[in-house]
Short mmCIF file of C-alpha atoms in Angstrom, two decimals:
data_model
loop_
_atom_site.label_atom_id
_atom_site.label_comp_id
_atom_site.label_asym_id
_atom_site.label_seq_id
_atom_site.Cartn_x
_atom_site.Cartn_y
_atom_site.Cartn_z
CA MET A 1 19.81 -40.75 51.53
CA VAL A 2 19.60 -38.46 54.57
CA TYR A 3 16.30 -36.97 53.40
CA ALA A 4 14.94 -40.47 52.75
CA LEU A 5 15.88 -41.58 56.28
CA GLU A 6 14.27 -38.47 57.75
CA ASP A 7 11.00 -39.55 56.11
CA LEU A 8 11.23 -42.90 57.96
CA VAL A 9 11.63 -41.37 61.44
CA GLN A 10 7.90 -41.42 62.16
CA ILE A 11 7.49 -45.16 61.32
CA GLU A 12 7.15 -47.19 64.55
CA GLU A 13 6.37 -50.67 63.22
CA LEU A 14 9.68 -52.56 62.98
CA ASN A 15 9.05 -54.72 59.87
CA THR A 16 7.71 -51.75 57.92
CA LEU A 17 10.75 -49.67 58.88
CA ALA A 18 13.08 -52.55 58.00
CA GLY A 19 11.30 -52.97 54.66
CA PHE A 20 11.91 -49.35 53.69
CA CYS A 21 15.55 -49.60 54.79
CA ALA A 22 16.00 -52.73 52.64
CA LEU A 23 14.43 -50.85 49.75
CA LEU A 24 16.93 -47.99 50.19
CA LEU A 25 19.71 -50.57 50.07
CA ASN A 26 18.21 -51.99 46.84
CA LYS A 27 17.38 -55.33 48.52
CA ILE A 28 14.05 -55.68 46.74
CA ASP A 29 13.12 -59.28 47.61
CA GLU A 30 14.00 -58.77 51.28
CA ALA A 31 11.92 -55.55 51.31
CA LYS A 32 8.90 -57.40 49.88
CA THR A 33 9.21 -60.14 52.51
CA LEU A 34 9.45 -57.62 55.35
CA PHE A 35 6.47 -55.61 54.06
CA ALA A 36 4.40 -58.81 53.79
CA LYS A 37 5.12 -59.60 57.48
CA SER A 38 4.51 -56.01 58.61
CA GLY A 39 1.40 -54.27 59.73
CA SER A 40 1.27 -52.52 56.31
CA PRO A 41 1.32 -55.43 53.85
CA LEU A 42 -0.10 -53.20 51.10
CA GLU A 43 3.36 -51.63 50.82
CA ALA A 44 4.50 -54.92 49.24
CA LEU A 45 1.69 -54.60 46.71
CA GLU A 46 2.64 -50.99 45.86
CA LEU A 47 6.29 -52.00 45.52
CA CYS A 48 5.40 -54.71 42.98
CA ARG A 49 3.23 -52.20 41.13
CA ASP A 50 6.07 -49.64 41.00
CA LEU A 51 8.44 -52.31 39.71
CA LEU A 52 5.89 -53.41 37.05
CA GLN A 53 5.87 -56.91 38.56
CA TRP A 54 2.24 -57.36 37.71
CA GLU A 55 1.82 -61.10 38.34
CA GLN A 56 3.16 -60.76 41.89
CA ALA A 57 1.12 -57.60 42.45
CA MET A 58 -2.08 -59.33 41.40
CA ALA A 59 -1.29 -62.36 43.53
CA LEU A 60 -0.82 -60.13 46.57
CA ALA A 61 -3.97 -58.15 45.72
CA GLY A 62 -6.00 -61.36 45.67
CA SER A 63 -5.45 -61.79 49.40
CA LEU A 64 -4.65 -58.26 50.59
CA ALA A 65 -6.76 -55.90 48.43
CA PRO A 66 -9.20 -57.62 46.05
CA ASP A 67 -10.69 -54.22 45.14
CA GLN A 68 -7.37 -53.33 43.45
CA LEU A 69 -7.46 -56.31 41.09
CA PRO A 70 -9.40 -54.54 38.26
CA PHE A 71 -7.05 -51.56 38.34
CA LEU A 72 -3.94 -53.75 38.39
CA ALA A 73 -5.35 -55.79 35.51
CA ARG A 74 -5.85 -52.59 33.48
CA GLU A 75 -2.36 -51.28 34.23
CA TYR A 76 -0.90 -54.67 33.35
CA ALA A 77 -2.90 -54.67 30.11
CA GLN A 78 -1.55 -51.24 29.18
CA GLN A 79 1.99 -52.50 29.72
CA LEU A 80 1.32 -55.61 27.59
CA GLU A 81 -0.26 -53.51 24.82
CA PHE A 82 2.77 -51.22 24.81
CA THR A 83 5.11 -54.20 24.33
CA GLY A 84 2.95 -55.63 21.52
CA ASN A 85 1.40 -58.57 23.39
CA HIS A 86 -2.13 -57.72 22.25
CA ALA A 87 -3.83 -61.02 23.09
CA GLU A 88 -2.67 -60.95 26.73
CA ALA A 89 -3.49 -57.24 26.88
CA LEU A 90 -7.05 -57.90 25.67
CA MET A 91 -7.53 -60.57 28.32
CA ASN A 92 -6.41 -58.22 31.10
CA PHE A 93 -8.49 -55.29 29.84
CA GLU A 94 -11.52 -57.61 29.99
CA ARG A 95 -10.42 -58.75 33.45
CA GLY A 96 -10.47 -55.12 34.54
CA LEU A 97 -14.20 -54.99 33.75
CA LYS A 98 -15.25 -58.26 35.41
CA SER A 99 -18.47 -57.60 37.28
CA ASP A 100 -17.59 -59.87 40.19
CA ILE A 101 -14.49 -57.87 41.17
CA LEU A 102 -15.22 -54.35 39.86
CA PRO A 103 -16.99 -52.10 42.38
CA LYS A 104 -20.43 -50.89 41.29
CA SER A 105 -19.82 -47.47 42.79
CA ALA A 106 -17.26 -45.58 44.84
CA ASP A 107 -17.31 -43.34 47.86
CA GLY A 108 -16.95 -39.66 47.04
CA VAL A 109 -17.03 -37.76 43.76
CA ILE A 110 -13.31 -38.13 43.05
CA GLN A 111 -13.34 -41.89 43.60
CA GLN A 112 -16.40 -42.21 41.35
CA GLU A 113 -14.64 -40.20 38.62
CA LEU A 114 -11.60 -42.48 38.90
CA LEU A 115 -13.87 -45.53 38.62
CA ASN A 116 -15.61 -44.10 35.54
CA GLN A 117 -12.26 -43.27 34.00
CA HIS A 118 -11.09 -46.84 34.67
CA VAL A 119 -14.12 -48.26 32.83
CA VAL A 120 -13.53 -45.98 29.83
CA LEU A 121 -9.82 -46.88 29.68
CA CYS A 122 -10.64 -50.60 29.79
CA LYS A 123 -13.22 -50.33 27.03
CA ALA A 124 -10.84 -48.26 24.90
CA GLY A 125 -8.13 -50.85 25.46
CA ILE A 126 -10.53 -53.65 24.50
CA ALA A 127 -11.44 -51.75 21.32
CA ARG A 128 -7.79 -51.27 20.30
CA THR A 129 -6.62 -54.77 21.13
CA SER A 130 -9.72 -56.39 19.60
CA VAL A 131 -8.87 -54.74 16.29
CA LYS A 132 -5.24 -55.83 16.58
CA CYS A 133 -6.30 -59.37 17.42
CA GLY A 134 -8.61 -59.61 14.41
CA ASP A 135 -11.98 -58.96 16.06
CA TYR A 136 -12.60 -55.86 13.93
CA ARG A 137 -16.36 -55.68 14.38
CA ARG A 138 -16.14 -55.63 18.17
CA GLY A 139 -13.35 -53.03 18.11
CA VAL A 140 -15.21 -50.70 15.75
CA GLN A 141 -18.45 -51.05 17.71
CA LEU A 142 -16.74 -50.16 21.00
CA ALA A 143 -14.93 -47.21 19.41
CA LEU A 144 -18.22 -45.84 18.06
CA GLU A 145 -19.83 -46.35 21.47
CA LEU A 146 -17.09 -44.40 23.30
CA ASP A 147 -17.01 -41.64 20.64
CA ASP A 148 -13.44 -40.51 21.39
CA LYS A 149 -11.29 -38.88 18.69
CA GLN A 150 -8.02 -40.39 19.90
CA LEU A 151 -9.60 -43.85 20.03
CA PHE A 152 -11.00 -43.39 16.51
CA ASN A 153 -7.51 -42.57 15.29
CA ASP A 154 -5.85 -45.46 17.16
CA CYS A 155 -8.36 -48.02 15.88
CA GLY A 156 -8.35 -46.47 12.41
CA GLU A 157 -4.58 -46.78 12.10
CA ALA A 158 -4.74 -50.38 13.34
CA LEU A 159 -7.43 -51.19 10.77
CA MET A 160 -5.38 -49.50 8.06
CA ALA A 161 -2.32 -51.57 9.00
CA SER A 162 -4.37 -54.77 8.72
CA GLY A 163 -5.81 -53.84 5.32
CA HIS A 164 -9.35 -52.94 6.37
CA ILE A 165 -9.30 -49.71 4.40
CA ASN A 166 -13.01 -48.89 4.39
CA GLU A 167 -13.47 -49.26 8.15
CA ALA A 168 -10.19 -47.42 8.77
CA ALA A 169 -11.28 -44.49 6.61
CA ILE A 170 -14.60 -44.19 8.45
CA LEU A 171 -12.96 -44.15 11.90
CA LEU A 172 -10.18 -41.77 10.84
CA GLU A 173 -12.81 -39.41 9.47
CA ARG A 174 -14.64 -39.56 12.83
CA GLY A 175 -11.29 -38.82 14.49
CA GLU A 176 -10.84 -35.81 12.17
CA ASN A 177 -7.56 -37.19 10.87
CA TRP A 178 -8.30 -35.54 7.55
CA ASP A 179 -5.09 -36.29 5.71
CA LYS A 180 -5.07 -40.03 6.42
CA CYS A 181 -8.77 -40.59 5.84
CA CYS A 182 -8.54 -38.59 2.59
CA GLU A 183 -5.70 -40.82 1.43
CA LEU A 184 -7.86 -43.90 2.08
CA PHE A 185 -10.97 -42.47 0.43
CA ILE A 186 -8.87 -41.70 -2.64
CA GLN A 187 -7.75 -45.35 -2.70
CA LEU A 188 -11.39 -46.40 -2.40
CA LYS A 189 -12.40 -43.86 -5.10
CA GLN A 190 -15.13 -42.53 -2.85
CA TRP A 191 -15.02 -39.10 -4.46
CA LYS A 192 -18.00 -37.61 -2.65
CA LYS A 193 -16.27 -38.30 0.65
CA VAL A 194 -13.04 -36.80 -0.69
CA ASP A 195 -14.86 -33.70 -1.94
CA ASN A 196 -16.39 -33.17 1.51
CA ILE A 197 -13.15 -33.41 3.48
CA LEU A 198 -10.74 -31.91 0.94
CA PRO A 199 -11.02 -28.35 2.35
CA ASN A 200 -9.60 -29.70 5.65
CA VAL A 201 -6.68 -31.56 4.05
CA THR A 202 -3.24 -29.97 4.49
CA SER A 203 -1.07 -32.49 2.63
CA LEU A 204 0.03 -31.19 -0.78
CA LYS A 205 0.75 -34.79 -1.76
CA LEU A 206 -2.90 -35.73 -1.24
CA HIS A 207 -4.15 -32.77 -3.25
CA ALA A 208 -1.82 -33.92 -6.03
CA ALA A 209 -3.05 -37.52 -5.77
CA TYR A 210 -6.66 -36.35 -5.99
CA ALA A 211 -5.78 -34.18 -8.98
CA LYS A 212 -4.18 -37.15 -10.78
CA ALA A 213 -7.26 -39.27 -10.14
CA LYS A 214 -9.55 -36.54 -11.47
CA GLU A 215 -7.30 -36.07 -14.48
CA ALA A 216 -7.47 -39.80 -15.22
CA GLU A 217 -11.27 -39.62 -15.12
CA GLY A 218 -11.30 -36.62 -17.47
CA HIS A 219 -12.56 -34.13 -14.87
CA PHE A 220 -10.01 -31.51 -15.86
CA THR A 221 -11.49 -28.52 -14.01
CA ASP A 222 -11.38 -30.43 -10.70
CA ALA A 223 -7.88 -31.63 -11.54
CA ILE A 224 -6.68 -28.08 -12.26
CA ASN A 225 -8.11 -26.79 -8.97
CA SER A 226 -6.41 -29.55 -6.98
CA TYR A 227 -3.09 -29.16 -8.79
CA HIS A 228 -3.29 -25.48 -7.84
CA LEU A 229 -3.83 -26.43 -4.19
CA ALA A 230 -0.94 -28.90 -4.42
CA GLY A 231 1.33 -26.20 -5.85
CA ASP A 232 1.99 -28.34 -8.94
CA LEU A 233 1.53 -25.63 -11.54
CA ASP A 234 3.53 -27.51 -14.19
CA SER A 235 0.75 -30.11 -14.21
CA VAL A 236 -1.82 -27.33 -14.62
CA VAL A 237 0.13 -26.11 -17.66
CA ARG A 238 0.26 -29.67 -19.01
CA ILE A 239 -3.52 -30.10 -18.75
CA TYR A 240 -4.16 -26.75 -20.44
CA LEU A 241 -1.92 -27.79 -23.32
CA GLU A 242 -2.56 -31.54 -23.70
CA TYR A 243 -6.28 -31.69 -23.00
CA LEU A 244 -7.77 -28.20 -23.28
CA SER A 245 -5.57 -26.68 -26.04
CA ASP A 246 -5.46 -23.42 -24.10
CA PRO A 247 -1.96 -21.95 -24.48
CA HIS A 248 -3.16 -18.54 -23.30
CA SER A 249 -4.06 -19.82 -19.81
CA ALA A 250 -0.83 -21.83 -19.71
CA SER A 251 1.24 -18.77 -20.62
CA GLU A 252 -0.43 -16.66 -17.90
CA ILE A 253 0.71 -19.19 -15.30
CA LEU A 254 4.24 -19.35 -16.70
CA LEU A 255 4.62 -15.57 -16.70
CA GLU A 256 4.16 -15.80 -12.92
CA THR A 257 6.09 -18.99 -12.15
CA ARG A 258 8.89 -18.78 -14.76
CA SER A 259 8.99 -22.58 -14.56
CA VAL A 260 11.64 -24.22 -16.75
CA GLU A 261 9.68 -27.44 -17.29
CA GLY A 262 6.41 -25.61 -17.94
CA SER A 263 8.05 -23.25 -20.42
CA LYS A 264 9.52 -26.20 -22.30
CA MET A 265 6.07 -27.79 -22.56
CA LEU A 266 4.56 -24.57 -23.89
CA SER A 267 7.43 -24.13 -26.32
CA ARG A 268 6.91 -27.67 -27.68
CA TYR A 269 3.20 -26.91 -28.07
CA PHE A 270 3.90 -23.76 -30.10
CA GLU A 271 6.52 -25.55 -32.20
CA GLN A 272 4.08 -28.37 -33.01
CA HIS A 273 1.50 -25.77 -34.08
CA GLY A 274 3.94 -23.80 -36.25
CA ASP A 275 4.21 -20.75 -33.97
CA PHE A 276 8.00 -20.72 -33.89
CA GLU A 277 8.36 -17.18 -32.54
CA SER A 278 6.35 -18.05 -29.42
CA ALA A 279 8.31 -21.30 -29.09
CA ILE A 280 11.57 -19.32 -29.13
CA GLN A 281 10.18 -16.80 -26.66
CA TYR A 282 9.29 -19.42 -24.03
CA LEU A 283 12.50 -21.41 -24.47
CA VAL A 284 14.46 -18.24 -23.77
CA LEU A 285 12.16 -17.50 -20.84
CA CYS A 286 12.97 -20.84 -19.20
CA GLY A 287 16.69 -20.51 -19.90
CA SER A 288 16.91 -23.12 -22.67
CA ILE A 289 18.96 -20.74 -24.79
CA SER A 290 20.64 -23.36 -26.97
CA ASP A 291 17.30 -25.01 -27.84
CA ALA A 292 15.83 -21.61 -28.73
CA PHE A 293 18.81 -20.83 -30.97
CA ALA A 294 18.47 -24.22 -32.70
CA ILE A 295 14.82 -23.51 -33.59
CA ALA A 296 15.66 -19.95 -34.65
CA GLN A 297 18.43 -21.20 -36.92
CA LYS A 298 16.27 -23.95 -38.39
CA GLN A 299 13.28 -21.65 -39.01
CA ASN A 300 15.31 -18.58 -40.09
CA LYS A 301 14.23 -16.59 -37.01
CA ILE A 302 17.68 -15.52 -35.82
CA ARG A 303 16.89 -11.81 -35.69
CA TYR A 304 13.73 -12.42 -33.66
CA TYR A 305 15.70 -14.73 -31.36
CA GLY A 306 18.21 -11.92 -30.79
CA GLU A 307 15.44 -9.46 -29.89
CA VAL A 308 13.98 -11.93 -27.38
CA LEU A 309 17.42 -12.68 -25.95
CA GLU A 310 18.00 -8.98 -25.29
CA GLN A 311 14.90 -8.94 -23.06
CA SER A 312 15.99 -12.01 -21.09
CA SER A 313 17.60 -11.75 -17.66
CA SER A 314 19.13 -15.22 -18.06
CA ALA A 315 21.18 -14.41 -21.19
CA LYS A 316 24.96 -14.67 -20.78
CA PRO A 317 27.69 -12.90 -22.80
CA SER A 318 28.52 -16.23 -24.46
CA ASP A 319 24.94 -16.42 -25.82
CA TYR A 320 25.37 -13.04 -27.50
CA LEU A 321 28.74 -14.07 -28.92
CA VAL A 322 27.09 -17.01 -30.70
CA LEU A 323 24.77 -14.50 -32.36
CA ALA A 324 27.64 -12.15 -33.17
CA THR A 325 29.56 -14.95 -34.88
CA HIS A 326 26.47 -15.91 -36.87
CA PHE A 327 25.85 -12.37 -38.15
CA GLU A 328 29.55 -11.89 -38.84
CA SER A 329 29.49 -14.96 -41.08
CA GLU A 330 26.38 -13.51 -42.76
CA LYS A 331 28.29 -10.21 -43.39
CA TYR A 332 25.70 -8.29 -41.35
CA THR A 333 28.14 -5.93 -39.66
CA LEU A 334 25.62 -3.84 -37.68
CA LEU A 335 24.11 -6.81 -35.83
CA ALA A 336 27.51 -8.49 -35.53
CA GLY A 337 28.81 -5.35 -33.82
CA LYS A 338 25.72 -5.06 -31.64
CA TYR A 339 26.02 -8.60 -30.31
CA TYR A 340 29.79 -8.41 -29.89
CA PHE A 341 29.04 -5.38 -27.70
CA LEU A 342 26.42 -7.28 -25.67
CA GLY A 343 28.86 -10.19 -25.45
CA LYS A 344 31.45 -7.78 -23.96
CA GLU A 345 33.89 -8.15 -26.88
CA TYR A 346 34.21 -4.37 -27.09
CA SER A 347 37.11 -4.08 -29.53
CA LYS A 348 35.46 -6.37 -32.10
CA ALA A 349 32.15 -4.61 -31.53
CA LEU A 350 33.57 -1.14 -32.24
CA LYS A 351 35.32 -2.38 -35.36
CA HIS A 352 32.06 -3.76 -36.82
CA LEU A 353 29.95 -0.80 -35.72
CA LEU A 354 32.26 1.78 -37.29
CA LYS A 355 32.26 -0.28 -40.46
CA ALA A 356 28.44 -0.42 -40.39
CA SER A 357 28.24 3.37 -39.93
CA SER A 358 29.63 3.83 -43.44
CA PHE A 359 26.24 2.68 -44.76
CA SER A 360 23.93 5.70 -44.71
CA ASN A 361 20.83 3.75 -43.69
CA GLU A 362 22.59 2.29 -40.63
CA GLU A 363 24.83 5.20 -39.61
CA ASN A 364 22.77 6.57 -36.72
CA MET A 365 22.06 3.16 -35.18
CA ALA A 366 25.67 2.01 -35.59
CA LEU A 367 27.19 5.15 -34.05
CA SER A 368 24.66 5.15 -31.20
CA LEU A 369 25.66 1.56 -30.37
CA ALA A 370 29.34 2.48 -30.75
CA ILE A 371 28.92 5.20 -28.13
CA ASP A 372 27.24 2.75 -25.72
CA CYS A 373 30.00 0.23 -26.43
CA VAL A 374 32.84 2.65 -25.65
CA ALA A 375 31.08 3.94 -22.53
CA SER A 376 30.68 0.35 -21.24
CA ALA A 377 34.24 -0.68 -22.16
CA ASN A 378 35.88 2.10 -20.14
CA ASP A 379 38.91 1.75 -22.43
CA GLU A 380 40.75 4.98 -23.37
CA LYS A 381 42.16 3.45 -26.55
CA LEU A 382 38.67 2.62 -27.85
CA SER A 383 37.36 5.98 -26.65
CA ASN A 384 40.04 7.89 -28.55
CA GLN A 385 39.40 5.77 -31.64
CA LEU A 386 35.71 6.70 -31.62
CA ILE A 387 36.39 10.39 -30.93
CA GLU A 388 38.78 10.55 -33.89
CA TYR A 389 36.13 8.94 -36.06
CA LEU A 390 33.41 11.36 -34.92
CA LEU A 391 35.68 14.37 -35.50
CA GLY A 392 36.33 13.14 -39.07
CA GLU A 393 40.02 12.44 -38.54
CA THR A 394 39.57 8.90 -39.87
CA ASP A 395 37.62 9.49 -43.08
CA GLY A 396 37.68 13.28 -43.39
CA VAL A 397 33.93 13.57 -42.73
CA PRO A 398 33.04 15.13 -39.33
CA LYS A 399 29.95 13.55 -37.79
CA ASP A 400 26.99 15.20 -36.09
CA PRO A 401 28.28 17.02 -32.93
CA LYS A 402 25.31 15.54 -31.03
CA LEU A 403 27.02 12.16 -31.21
CA LEU A 404 30.20 13.53 -29.67
CA PHE A 405 28.12 15.25 -27.00
CA ARG A 406 26.34 11.96 -26.23
CA LEU A 407 29.68 10.12 -25.98
CA TYR A 408 31.06 12.63 -23.49
CA MET A 409 27.87 12.44 -21.44
CA ALA A 410 27.94 8.63 -21.45
CA LYS A 411 31.56 8.71 -20.24
CA ARG A 412 30.67 11.42 -17.70
CA GLN A 413 33.24 13.78 -19.21
CA PHE A 414 31.11 16.82 -18.47
CA LYS A 415 33.59 19.56 -19.38
CA GLU A 416 34.05 18.13 -22.87
CA ALA A 417 30.29 17.57 -23.09
CA ALA A 418 29.71 21.24 -22.23
CA LYS A 419 31.94 22.35 -25.11
CA ALA A 420 30.08 20.06 -27.50
CA ALA A 421 26.77 21.35 -26.15
CA MET A 422 27.80 24.93 -26.99
CA ILE A 423 28.62 23.92 -30.57
CA ILE A 424 25.28 22.14 -30.97
CA ALA A 425 23.35 25.01 -29.38
CA ASN A 426 24.97 27.49 -31.76
CA GLN A 427 23.96 25.31 -34.72
CA GLU A 428 20.39 25.12 -33.42
CA GLN A 429 20.29 28.91 -32.97
CA ILE A 430 21.49 29.50 -36.51
CA ALA A 431 18.74 27.16 -37.72
CA GLY A 432 16.18 29.09 -35.65
CA ASN A 433 15.54 26.22 -33.22
CA TYR A 434 15.83 28.39 -30.10
CA ARG A 435 13.77 26.12 -27.83
CA SER A 436 15.99 23.10 -28.66
CA ALA A 437 19.13 25.17 -28.05
CA HIS A 438 17.71 26.43 -24.74
CA ASP A 439 16.73 22.94 -23.54
CA LEU A 440 20.14 21.48 -24.42
CA LEU A 441 22.08 24.20 -22.60
CA PHE A 442 19.73 24.07 -19.62
CA SER A 443 20.12 20.29 -19.21
CA MET A 444 23.91 20.67 -19.51
CA TYR A 445 23.82 23.49 -16.95
CA GLN A 446 21.93 21.25 -14.48
CA GLU A 447 24.35 18.34 -15.01
CA LEU A 448 27.36 20.58 -14.31
CA LYS A 449 25.69 21.92 -11.16
CA ARG A 450 24.91 18.38 -9.94
CA ASN A 451 28.56 17.42 -10.29
CA ASN A 452 29.87 20.65 -8.70
CA LEU A 453 31.66 21.73 -11.89
CA THR A 454 32.33 25.31 -12.99
CA ILE A 455 29.93 26.69 -15.60
CA ALA A 456 31.68 28.63 -18.37
CA SER A 457 30.66 32.28 -18.74
CA ASP A 458 29.83 31.91 -22.45
CA MET A 459 27.43 29.03 -21.64
CA ARG A 460 25.81 31.04 -18.86
CA ALA A 461 25.44 34.07 -21.16
CA SER A 462 23.99 32.04 -24.04
CA LEU A 463 21.53 30.26 -21.77
CA THR A 464 20.44 33.56 -20.18
CA LEU A 465 19.86 35.15 -23.58
CA LEU A 466 17.89 32.15 -24.89
CA HIS A 467 15.88 32.05 -21.69
CA ARG A 468 14.89 35.71 -22.11
CA TYR A 469 13.84 35.04 -25.69
CA THR A 470 11.65 32.08 -24.70
CA LEU A 471 9.97 34.15 -21.97
CA VAL A 472 8.88 36.90 -24.38
CA ARG A 473 5.98 34.91 -25.84
CA THR A 474 4.85 33.80 -22.38
CA HIS A 475 4.60 37.38 -21.11
CA VAL A 476 2.83 38.55 -24.29
CA LYS A 477 0.17 35.84 -23.80
CA ARG A 478 -0.31 36.97 -20.21
CA GLY A 479 -0.61 40.64 -21.28
CA ASN A 480 2.65 41.68 -19.59
CA HIS A 481 3.73 43.75 -22.59
CA LEU A 482 6.10 46.01 -20.67
CA VAL A 483 8.08 43.02 -19.35
CA ALA A 484 8.06 41.44 -22.81
CA ALA A 485 9.37 44.69 -24.33
CA LYS A 486 12.23 44.89 -21.83
CA LEU A 487 13.20 41.28 -22.62
CA LEU A 488 13.12 41.99 -26.37
CA LEU A 489 15.43 44.96 -25.88
CA GLU A 490 17.97 42.66 -24.21
CA VAL A 491 17.60 40.16 -27.06
CA ALA A 492 17.95 42.93 -29.67
CA LYS A 493 21.33 43.92 -28.24
CA ASN A 494 22.55 40.44 -29.32
CA ILE A 495 20.57 40.23 -32.54
CA SER A 496 23.46 38.52 -34.32
CA GLN A 497 22.71 35.36 -32.34
CA PHE A 498 19.20 35.20 -33.84
CA PRO A 499 19.97 35.39 -37.58
CA SER A 500 16.76 33.65 -38.66
CA HIS A 501 14.50 36.07 -36.78
CA VAL A 502 16.21 39.48 -37.08
CA VAL A 503 13.23 41.24 -38.67
CA PRO A 504 10.50 39.82 -36.35
CA ILE A 505 12.55 40.66 -33.26
CA LEU A 506 13.36 44.23 -34.31
CA THR A 507 9.79 44.98 -35.39
CA SER A 508 8.01 43.39 -32.41
#
């Protein structure tokens, strides 16, 4: 209030000063009366303008400032248009252009620019309100004359709201409102227009709508391209299958998207064409495990289903248990054990796998799975059960020491693994397989070093001796005969460890 009063200090005319004081006290009518009597009656006009009291402002302007009438009429029209009174707004926009009250020119560049801007605003208002009042031709003509993007969009939306789709589409295109004009051109089936503006369209929904229209017309290549742009790859898969009979292209898309719906469509396609293995594969891919199992059971493809399931990241232990139960009922102990293992039923798995190992043709596979099973179970009871079996304590037949070595390695029991490695290496040496014995001991040596475990002296000695033997041939090839001879002398001192090659070593 103090700052406002300070601004009034310089006013000398009493009625003007009183008018501003009344205004500060919110006595609006009294302020208008005082301004009208003062030496600055235009203050009353400006007050009415600020208060949006347009009728009073225009009445005052008629006597005090006739040159302001066009501008007041335009401002009043803008207010009326904003409130939805389009007919009154149109009348006042036209009033703002009346030649008898509108100045032909203005003093100064700035005033002339304001006058030009006023004319443009009035014409734009007439264009908008003409459309909204039903005079579409006049509105469109004025919009084209003014060539303003915002006006094109305003008139286009008004035409669209009133159902004049063709005219709306044309104006929205001129206004570069690509999404809306594309939507209208699609409704009008003006495909050439759509093709021209489609690169500018951002709406995925419109790309999809265009794709559907092209699909309905049988233009499948165009439909596929637009479905791609819309991100609707399931529809692309559908077209490849339903119309183009191209499962290869469909499968390439699904390998990238892993779409559930798309995989189901492809699976149905393969099933209808008798390719049940591919149908199972894509049902598993999309996670429809139960449907895949049903087809596998019906078409006697259970084993193939199991192989596919093992490659799937979506398979759950319960899915493997269904398979295990099936193979158990079929008396196929190896696969029953395998799938009990994958289903995390380790005790049942080991029972079936040990039983399966009694069949000579399945022994290696069964025992290999049994080792993996026990290593995963981390159960000492199961581990001891398998060790006893491998040592022959169960059936009196010791198994290949390599299996025991693998079990210890899988369970990270490196000391026990080292002992088994020595046994295996000795067997390999006796058989004359010195390279195999060397490689086994060397890999065991590295594993012990990695885990900071002590390396037994007998392992170190055996590895050193085997290493010297393997280096002999290398040095001979390089012509280092003296070095080779020295190495052979060291080997000869332990000739008993090379029973298969006593004569060649001693005579070399």
